[in-house]
Short mmCIF file of C-alpha atoms in Angstrom, two decimals:
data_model
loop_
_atom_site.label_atom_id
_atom_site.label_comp_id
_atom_site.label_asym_id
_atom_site.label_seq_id
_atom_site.Cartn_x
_atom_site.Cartn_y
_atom_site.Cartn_z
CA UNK Q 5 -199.25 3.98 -1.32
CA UNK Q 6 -201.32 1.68 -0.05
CA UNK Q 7 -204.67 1.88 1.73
CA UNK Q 8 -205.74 -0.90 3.46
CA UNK Q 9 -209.59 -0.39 5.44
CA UNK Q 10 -210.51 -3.12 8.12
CA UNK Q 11 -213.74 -4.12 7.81
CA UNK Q 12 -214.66 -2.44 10.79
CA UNK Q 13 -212.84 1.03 9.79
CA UNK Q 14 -214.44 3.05 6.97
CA UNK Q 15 -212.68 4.89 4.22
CA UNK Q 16 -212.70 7.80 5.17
CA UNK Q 17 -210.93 7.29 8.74
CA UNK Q 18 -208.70 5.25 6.20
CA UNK Q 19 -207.57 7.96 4.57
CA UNK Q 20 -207.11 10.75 7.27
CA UNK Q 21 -205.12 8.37 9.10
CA UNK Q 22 -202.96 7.54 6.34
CA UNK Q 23 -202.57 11.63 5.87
CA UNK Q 24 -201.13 11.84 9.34
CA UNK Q 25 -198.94 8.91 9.15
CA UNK Q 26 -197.42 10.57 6.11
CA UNK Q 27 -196.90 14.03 7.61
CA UNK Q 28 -196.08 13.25 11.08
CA UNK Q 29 -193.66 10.32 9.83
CA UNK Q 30 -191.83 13.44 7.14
CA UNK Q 31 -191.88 16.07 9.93
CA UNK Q 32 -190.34 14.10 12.17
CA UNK Q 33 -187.47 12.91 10.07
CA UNK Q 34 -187.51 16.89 8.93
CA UNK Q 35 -186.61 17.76 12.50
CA UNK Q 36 -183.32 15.63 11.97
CA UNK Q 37 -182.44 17.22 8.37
CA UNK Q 38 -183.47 13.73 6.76
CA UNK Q 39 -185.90 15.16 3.49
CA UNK Q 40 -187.99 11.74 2.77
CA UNK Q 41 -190.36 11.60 -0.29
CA UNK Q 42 -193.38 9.03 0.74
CA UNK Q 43 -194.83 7.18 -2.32
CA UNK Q 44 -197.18 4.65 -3.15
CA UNK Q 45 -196.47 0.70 -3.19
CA UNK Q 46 -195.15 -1.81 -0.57
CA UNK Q 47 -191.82 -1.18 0.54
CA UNK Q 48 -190.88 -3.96 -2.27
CA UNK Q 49 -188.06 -6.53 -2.01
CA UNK Q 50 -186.16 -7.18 1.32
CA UNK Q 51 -182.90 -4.94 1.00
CA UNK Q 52 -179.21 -6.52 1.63
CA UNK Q 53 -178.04 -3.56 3.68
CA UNK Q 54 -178.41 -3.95 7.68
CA UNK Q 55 -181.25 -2.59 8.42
CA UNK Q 56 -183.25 -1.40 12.13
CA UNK Q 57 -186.56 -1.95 12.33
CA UNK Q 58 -188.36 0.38 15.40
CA UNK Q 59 -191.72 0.24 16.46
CA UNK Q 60 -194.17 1.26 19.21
CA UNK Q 61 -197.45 0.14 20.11
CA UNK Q 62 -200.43 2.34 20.65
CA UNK Q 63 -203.99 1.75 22.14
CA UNK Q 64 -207.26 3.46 23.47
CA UNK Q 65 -210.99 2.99 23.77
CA UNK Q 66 -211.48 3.37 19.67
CA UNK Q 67 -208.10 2.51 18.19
CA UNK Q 68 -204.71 0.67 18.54
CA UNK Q 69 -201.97 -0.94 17.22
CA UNK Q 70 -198.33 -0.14 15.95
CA UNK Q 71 -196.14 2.07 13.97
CA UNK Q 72 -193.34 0.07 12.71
CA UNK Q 73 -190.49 1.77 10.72
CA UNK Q 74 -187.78 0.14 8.97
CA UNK Q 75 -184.72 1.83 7.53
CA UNK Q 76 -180.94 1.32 6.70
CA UNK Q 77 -178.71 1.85 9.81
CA UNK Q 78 -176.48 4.49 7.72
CA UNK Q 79 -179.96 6.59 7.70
CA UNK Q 80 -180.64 6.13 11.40
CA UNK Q 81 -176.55 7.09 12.17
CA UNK Q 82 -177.82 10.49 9.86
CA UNK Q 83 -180.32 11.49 12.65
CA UNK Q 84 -178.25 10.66 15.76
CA UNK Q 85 -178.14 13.80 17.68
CA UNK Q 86 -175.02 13.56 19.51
CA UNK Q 87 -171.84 14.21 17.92
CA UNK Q 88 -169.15 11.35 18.13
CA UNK Q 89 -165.86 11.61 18.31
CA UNK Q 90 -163.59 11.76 15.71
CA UNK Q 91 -166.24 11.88 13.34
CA UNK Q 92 -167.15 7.91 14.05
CA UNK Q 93 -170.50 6.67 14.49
CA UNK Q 94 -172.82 6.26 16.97
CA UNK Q 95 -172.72 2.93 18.93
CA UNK Q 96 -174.74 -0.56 18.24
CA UNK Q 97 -176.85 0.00 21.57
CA UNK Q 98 -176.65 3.81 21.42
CA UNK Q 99 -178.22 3.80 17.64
CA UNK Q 100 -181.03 1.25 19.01
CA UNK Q 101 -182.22 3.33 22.06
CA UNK Q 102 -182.31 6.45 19.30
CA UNK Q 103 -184.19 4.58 17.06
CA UNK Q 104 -186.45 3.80 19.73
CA UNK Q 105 -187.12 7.36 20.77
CA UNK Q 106 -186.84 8.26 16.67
CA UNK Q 107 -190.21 6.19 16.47
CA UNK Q 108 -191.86 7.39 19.78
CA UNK Q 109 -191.44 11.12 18.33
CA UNK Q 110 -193.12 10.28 14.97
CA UNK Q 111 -196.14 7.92 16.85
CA UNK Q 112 -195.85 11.34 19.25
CA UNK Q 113 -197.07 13.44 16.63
CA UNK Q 114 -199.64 10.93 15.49
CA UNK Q 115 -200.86 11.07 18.70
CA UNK Q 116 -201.08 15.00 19.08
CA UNK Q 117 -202.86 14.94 15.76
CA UNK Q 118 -205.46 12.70 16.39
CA UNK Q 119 -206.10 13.75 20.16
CA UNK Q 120 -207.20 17.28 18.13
CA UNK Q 121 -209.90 14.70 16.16
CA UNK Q 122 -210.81 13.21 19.78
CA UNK Q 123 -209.01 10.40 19.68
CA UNK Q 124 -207.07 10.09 22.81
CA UNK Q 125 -204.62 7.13 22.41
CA UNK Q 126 -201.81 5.46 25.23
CA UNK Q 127 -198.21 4.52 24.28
CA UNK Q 128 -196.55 1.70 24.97
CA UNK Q 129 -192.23 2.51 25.38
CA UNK Q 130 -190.81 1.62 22.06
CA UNK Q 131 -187.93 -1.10 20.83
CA UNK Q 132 -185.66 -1.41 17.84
CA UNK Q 133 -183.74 -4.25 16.84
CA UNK Q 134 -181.11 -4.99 13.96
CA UNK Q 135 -182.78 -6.50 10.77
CA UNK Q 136 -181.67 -8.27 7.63
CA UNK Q 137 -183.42 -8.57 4.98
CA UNK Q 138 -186.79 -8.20 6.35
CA UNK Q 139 -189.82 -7.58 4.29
CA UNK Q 140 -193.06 -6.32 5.96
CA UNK Q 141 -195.88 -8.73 5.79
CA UNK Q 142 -199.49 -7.34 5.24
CA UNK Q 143 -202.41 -8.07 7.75
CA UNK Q 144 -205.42 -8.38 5.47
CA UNK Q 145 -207.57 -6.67 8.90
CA UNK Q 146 -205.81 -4.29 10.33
CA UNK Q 147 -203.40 -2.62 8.25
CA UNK Q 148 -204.40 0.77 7.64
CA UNK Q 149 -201.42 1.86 5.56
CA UNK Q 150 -197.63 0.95 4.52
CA UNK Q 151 -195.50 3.19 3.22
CA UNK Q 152 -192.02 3.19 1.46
CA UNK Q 153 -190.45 6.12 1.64
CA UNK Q 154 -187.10 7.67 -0.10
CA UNK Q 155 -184.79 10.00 1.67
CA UNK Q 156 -183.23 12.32 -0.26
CA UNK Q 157 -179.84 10.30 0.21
CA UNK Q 158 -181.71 7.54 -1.64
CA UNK Q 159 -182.15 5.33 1.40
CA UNK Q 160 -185.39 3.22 0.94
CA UNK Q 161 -187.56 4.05 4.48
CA UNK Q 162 -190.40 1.16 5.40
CA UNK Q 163 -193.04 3.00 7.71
CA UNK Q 164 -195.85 0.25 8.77
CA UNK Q 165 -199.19 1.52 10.40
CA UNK Q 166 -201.38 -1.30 11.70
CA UNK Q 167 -204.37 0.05 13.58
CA UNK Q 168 -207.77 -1.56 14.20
CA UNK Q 169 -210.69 0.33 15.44
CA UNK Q 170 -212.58 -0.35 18.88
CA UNK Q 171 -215.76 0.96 17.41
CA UNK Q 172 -218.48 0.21 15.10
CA UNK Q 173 -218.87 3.76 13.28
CA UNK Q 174 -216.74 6.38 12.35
CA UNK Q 175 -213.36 7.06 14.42
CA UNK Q 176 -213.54 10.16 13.24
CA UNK Q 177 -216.19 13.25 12.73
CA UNK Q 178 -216.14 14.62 9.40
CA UNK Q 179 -213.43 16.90 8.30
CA UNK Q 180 -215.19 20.36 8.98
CA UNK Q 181 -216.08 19.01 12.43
CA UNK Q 182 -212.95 17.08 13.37
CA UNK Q 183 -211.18 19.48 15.00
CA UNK Q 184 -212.09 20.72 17.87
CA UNK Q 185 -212.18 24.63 19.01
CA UNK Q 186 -209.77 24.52 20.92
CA UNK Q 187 -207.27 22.74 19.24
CA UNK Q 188 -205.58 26.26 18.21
CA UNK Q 189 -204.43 26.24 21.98
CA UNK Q 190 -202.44 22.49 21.75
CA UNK Q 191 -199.31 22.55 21.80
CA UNK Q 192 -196.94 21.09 18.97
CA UNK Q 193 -193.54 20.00 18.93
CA UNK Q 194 -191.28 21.97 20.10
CA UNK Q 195 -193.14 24.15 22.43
CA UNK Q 196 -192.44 25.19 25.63
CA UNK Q 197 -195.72 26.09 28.39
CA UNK Q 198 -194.73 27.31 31.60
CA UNK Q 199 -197.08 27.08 34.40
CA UNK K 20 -171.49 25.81 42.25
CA UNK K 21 -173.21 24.49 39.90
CA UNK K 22 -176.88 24.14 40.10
CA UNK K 23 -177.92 20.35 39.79
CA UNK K 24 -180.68 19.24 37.50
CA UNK K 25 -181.79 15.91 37.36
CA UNK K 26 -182.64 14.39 33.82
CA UNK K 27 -185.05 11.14 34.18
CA UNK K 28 -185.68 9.59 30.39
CA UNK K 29 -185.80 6.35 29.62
CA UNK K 30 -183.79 6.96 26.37
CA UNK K 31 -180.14 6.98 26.89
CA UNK K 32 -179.46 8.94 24.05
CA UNK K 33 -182.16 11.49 25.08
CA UNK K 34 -180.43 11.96 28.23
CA UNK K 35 -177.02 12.51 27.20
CA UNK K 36 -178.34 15.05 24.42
CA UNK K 37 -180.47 17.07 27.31
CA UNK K 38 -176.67 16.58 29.12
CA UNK K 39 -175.06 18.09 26.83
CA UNK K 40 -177.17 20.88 26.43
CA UNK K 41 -177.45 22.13 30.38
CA UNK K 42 -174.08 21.39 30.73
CA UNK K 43 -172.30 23.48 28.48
CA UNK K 44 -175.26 26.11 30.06
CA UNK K 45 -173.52 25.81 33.21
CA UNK K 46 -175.74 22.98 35.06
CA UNK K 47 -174.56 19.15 36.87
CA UNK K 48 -176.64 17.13 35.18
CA UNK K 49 -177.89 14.07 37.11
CA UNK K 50 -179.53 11.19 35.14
CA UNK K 51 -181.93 8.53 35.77
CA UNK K 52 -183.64 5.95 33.68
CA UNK K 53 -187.73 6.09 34.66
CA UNK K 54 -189.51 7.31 37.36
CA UNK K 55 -188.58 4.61 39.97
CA UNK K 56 -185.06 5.48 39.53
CA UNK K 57 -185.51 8.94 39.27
CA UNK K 58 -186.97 8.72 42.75
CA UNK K 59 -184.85 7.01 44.51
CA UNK K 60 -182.04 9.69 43.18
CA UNK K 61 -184.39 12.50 44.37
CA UNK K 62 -184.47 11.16 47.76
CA UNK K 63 -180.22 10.22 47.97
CA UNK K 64 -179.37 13.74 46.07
CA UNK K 65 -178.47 16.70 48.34
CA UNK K 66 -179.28 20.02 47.27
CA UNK K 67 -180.89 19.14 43.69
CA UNK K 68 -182.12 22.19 41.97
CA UNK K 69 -184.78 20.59 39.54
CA UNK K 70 -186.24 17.73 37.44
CA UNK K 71 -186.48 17.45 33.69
CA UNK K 72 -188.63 14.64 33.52
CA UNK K 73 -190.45 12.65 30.25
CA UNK K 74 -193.81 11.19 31.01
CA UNK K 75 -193.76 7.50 29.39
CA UNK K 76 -191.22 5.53 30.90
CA UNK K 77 -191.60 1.67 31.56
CA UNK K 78 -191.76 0.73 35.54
CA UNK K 79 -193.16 4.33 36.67
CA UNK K 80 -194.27 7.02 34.31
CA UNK K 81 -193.07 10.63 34.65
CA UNK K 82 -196.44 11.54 36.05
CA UNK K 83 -196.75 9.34 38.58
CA UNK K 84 -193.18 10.37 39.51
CA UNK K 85 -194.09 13.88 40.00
CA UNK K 86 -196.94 12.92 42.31
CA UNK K 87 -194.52 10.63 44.51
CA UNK K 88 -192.16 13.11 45.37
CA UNK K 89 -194.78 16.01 45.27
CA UNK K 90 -196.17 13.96 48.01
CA UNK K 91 -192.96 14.27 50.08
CA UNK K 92 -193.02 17.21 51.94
CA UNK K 93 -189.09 17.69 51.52
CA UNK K 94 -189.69 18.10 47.97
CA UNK K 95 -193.20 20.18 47.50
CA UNK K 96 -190.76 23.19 46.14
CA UNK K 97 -188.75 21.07 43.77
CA UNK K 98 -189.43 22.44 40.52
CA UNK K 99 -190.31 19.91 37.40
CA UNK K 100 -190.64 20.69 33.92
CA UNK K 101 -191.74 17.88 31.36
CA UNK K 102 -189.84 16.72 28.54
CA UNK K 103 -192.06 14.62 26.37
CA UNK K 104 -193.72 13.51 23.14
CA UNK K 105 -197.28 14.22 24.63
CA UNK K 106 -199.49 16.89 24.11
CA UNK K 107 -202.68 16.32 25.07
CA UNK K 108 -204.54 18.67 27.35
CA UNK K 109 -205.50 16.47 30.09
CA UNK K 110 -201.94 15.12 30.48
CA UNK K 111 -200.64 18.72 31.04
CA UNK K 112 -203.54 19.64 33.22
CA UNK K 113 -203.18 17.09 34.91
CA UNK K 114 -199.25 17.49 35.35
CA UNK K 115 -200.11 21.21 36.09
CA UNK K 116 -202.17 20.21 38.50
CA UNK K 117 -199.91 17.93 40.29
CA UNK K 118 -197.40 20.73 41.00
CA UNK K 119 -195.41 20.72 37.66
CA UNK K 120 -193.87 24.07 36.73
CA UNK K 121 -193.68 23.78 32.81
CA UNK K 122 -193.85 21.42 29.67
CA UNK K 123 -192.14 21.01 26.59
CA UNK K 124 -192.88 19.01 23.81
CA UNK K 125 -190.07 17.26 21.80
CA UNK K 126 -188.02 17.42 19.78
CA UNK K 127 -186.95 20.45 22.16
CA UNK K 128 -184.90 23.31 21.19
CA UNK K 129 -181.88 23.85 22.79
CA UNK K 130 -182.34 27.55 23.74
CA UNK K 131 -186.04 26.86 25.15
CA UNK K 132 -184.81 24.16 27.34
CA UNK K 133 -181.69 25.88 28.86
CA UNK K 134 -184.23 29.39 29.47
CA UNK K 135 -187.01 27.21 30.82
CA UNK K 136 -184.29 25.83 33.58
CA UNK K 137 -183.08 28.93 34.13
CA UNK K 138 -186.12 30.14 34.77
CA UNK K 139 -187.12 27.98 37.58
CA UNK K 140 -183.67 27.69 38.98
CA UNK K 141 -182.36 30.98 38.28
CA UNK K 142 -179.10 31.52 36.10
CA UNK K 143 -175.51 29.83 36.78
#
């Protein structure tokens, strides 16, 4: 795995927001029964299968950029929530828009994590398109980590974070002081608060 | 009859798996697409019983939504409940605030959703 510092961003906000792209990005593929192991290296050579590539800008007063994940379409048909009939597969614009919302619910959970470290960040709506062999392209500034991952299927998972910070010191307060008091009380996925 | 809850998401697929869910739980489900759409339906649809509304949505968030047709007094009662990635405190305080009845952070479970409607529109 790689870590990749702008020159603005020091280490050590690096490497916690590396940690939550890692465990936000396998939680939310958990939530659709997809087990993916996140190693270290690029994602390697541009694979032959089709491919969809969804990603979703992010921005705020101290960070932004985008989450970019790439994975085989057979991986993305594994998460579709809606059965189909006969046991076919989801459509071309169907499997898109749930890629799409796929990629919103991992940058979602980003999101909640770092609001808890005071970083409050705005979303843009996501897209997905169809790819073939695409290979992910470093930014020698801004990317703060990329990420192959392997489902448990065997399918090779791409997950691109490309932040730059708005700030000249630390995005984020030390570990012991990061999160705040009443971050018990935030919700998580999956949680329901009636009013 | 059955109650009618209106589902505004800008995912299609979100939608139709919310759909399925309240419909099989008894409920019409009426969809819209973002918060512009969803408030034009609000306005044209007779006797709706709630909305199940996500928050970022291109041409009109969900928030703003809720304030638009909060704003109407034909629809200060109308129940909404959030369906959305967010969690940060001053989004739902701020929904809570602008007459919101709930929130619910996805992915959502199935039996939260359908006892949260119920809840605010009674059983079918």
């Amino acid at each position: 795995m790689t870590i990749q510092a702008t020159a603005a961003m020091h280490d050590t906000d690096a490497t916690i927001l590396r940690a939550q792209v890692v465990q936000c990005t396998r939680e939310a593929f958990a939530a659709y029964s997809i087990d993916v192991d996140l190693d270290e290296g690029d994602p390697g050579p541009p694979a032959h299968e089709a491919q969809i590539v969804a990603f979703i800008g992010f921005g705020g007063a101290r960070l932004r950029g985008t989450l970019t994940v790439m994975a085989p379409q057979q991986l993305w048909q594994m998460t579709y929530p809606i059965a189909v009939a006969d046991g076919g597969e989801a459509g071309a614009n169907d499997l898109l828009d749930w890629c799409g919302e796929v990629v919103n619910q991992v940058l979602g959970r980003i999101k909640n994590q770092l609001t808890r470290r005071g970083v409050e960040l705005q979303v843009s709506t996501p897209k997905a398109i169809h790819a073939r062999q695409l290979t992910i392209s470093r930014s020698a500034q801004r990317s703060v980590c990329i990420l192959r991952a392997r489902s448990e299927r065997g399918a090779a998972i791409g997950v691109w974070f490309d932040a730059a910070v708005e700030t000249t010191g630390m995005l984020f307060r030390s570990a012991s002081e990061a999160v705040p008091a009443d971050a018990e009380e935030s919700m998580i996925e999956g949680d329901l608060l009636m009013f | 009859m059955a109650k009618k809850v209106m589902v505004v998401d800008d995912s299609r697929t979100m939608r139709q798996q919310v759909g399925i869910v309240l419909t099989a739980a008894g409920f019409e489900v009426i969809e819209a697409d973002d918060g512009i759409d969803g408030l034009e339906k609000v306005q044209q649809t007779a006797d709706l019983a709630m909305v199940l509304c996500d928050v970022n949505m291109p041409r009109m968030n969900g928030l703003d939504m809720l304030a638009a047709v909060k704003s109407d007094v034909r629809f200060t009662d109308l129940p909404f409940l959030m369906l959305t990635t967010e969690a940060q405190p001053a989004l739902i305080t701020r929904a809570k605030q602008a007459g919101a009845k709930g929130w619910i952070v996805k992915p959502f479970k199935p039996e939260l959703l359908v006892a949260a409607v119920r809840r605010l529109v009674g059983a079918v």
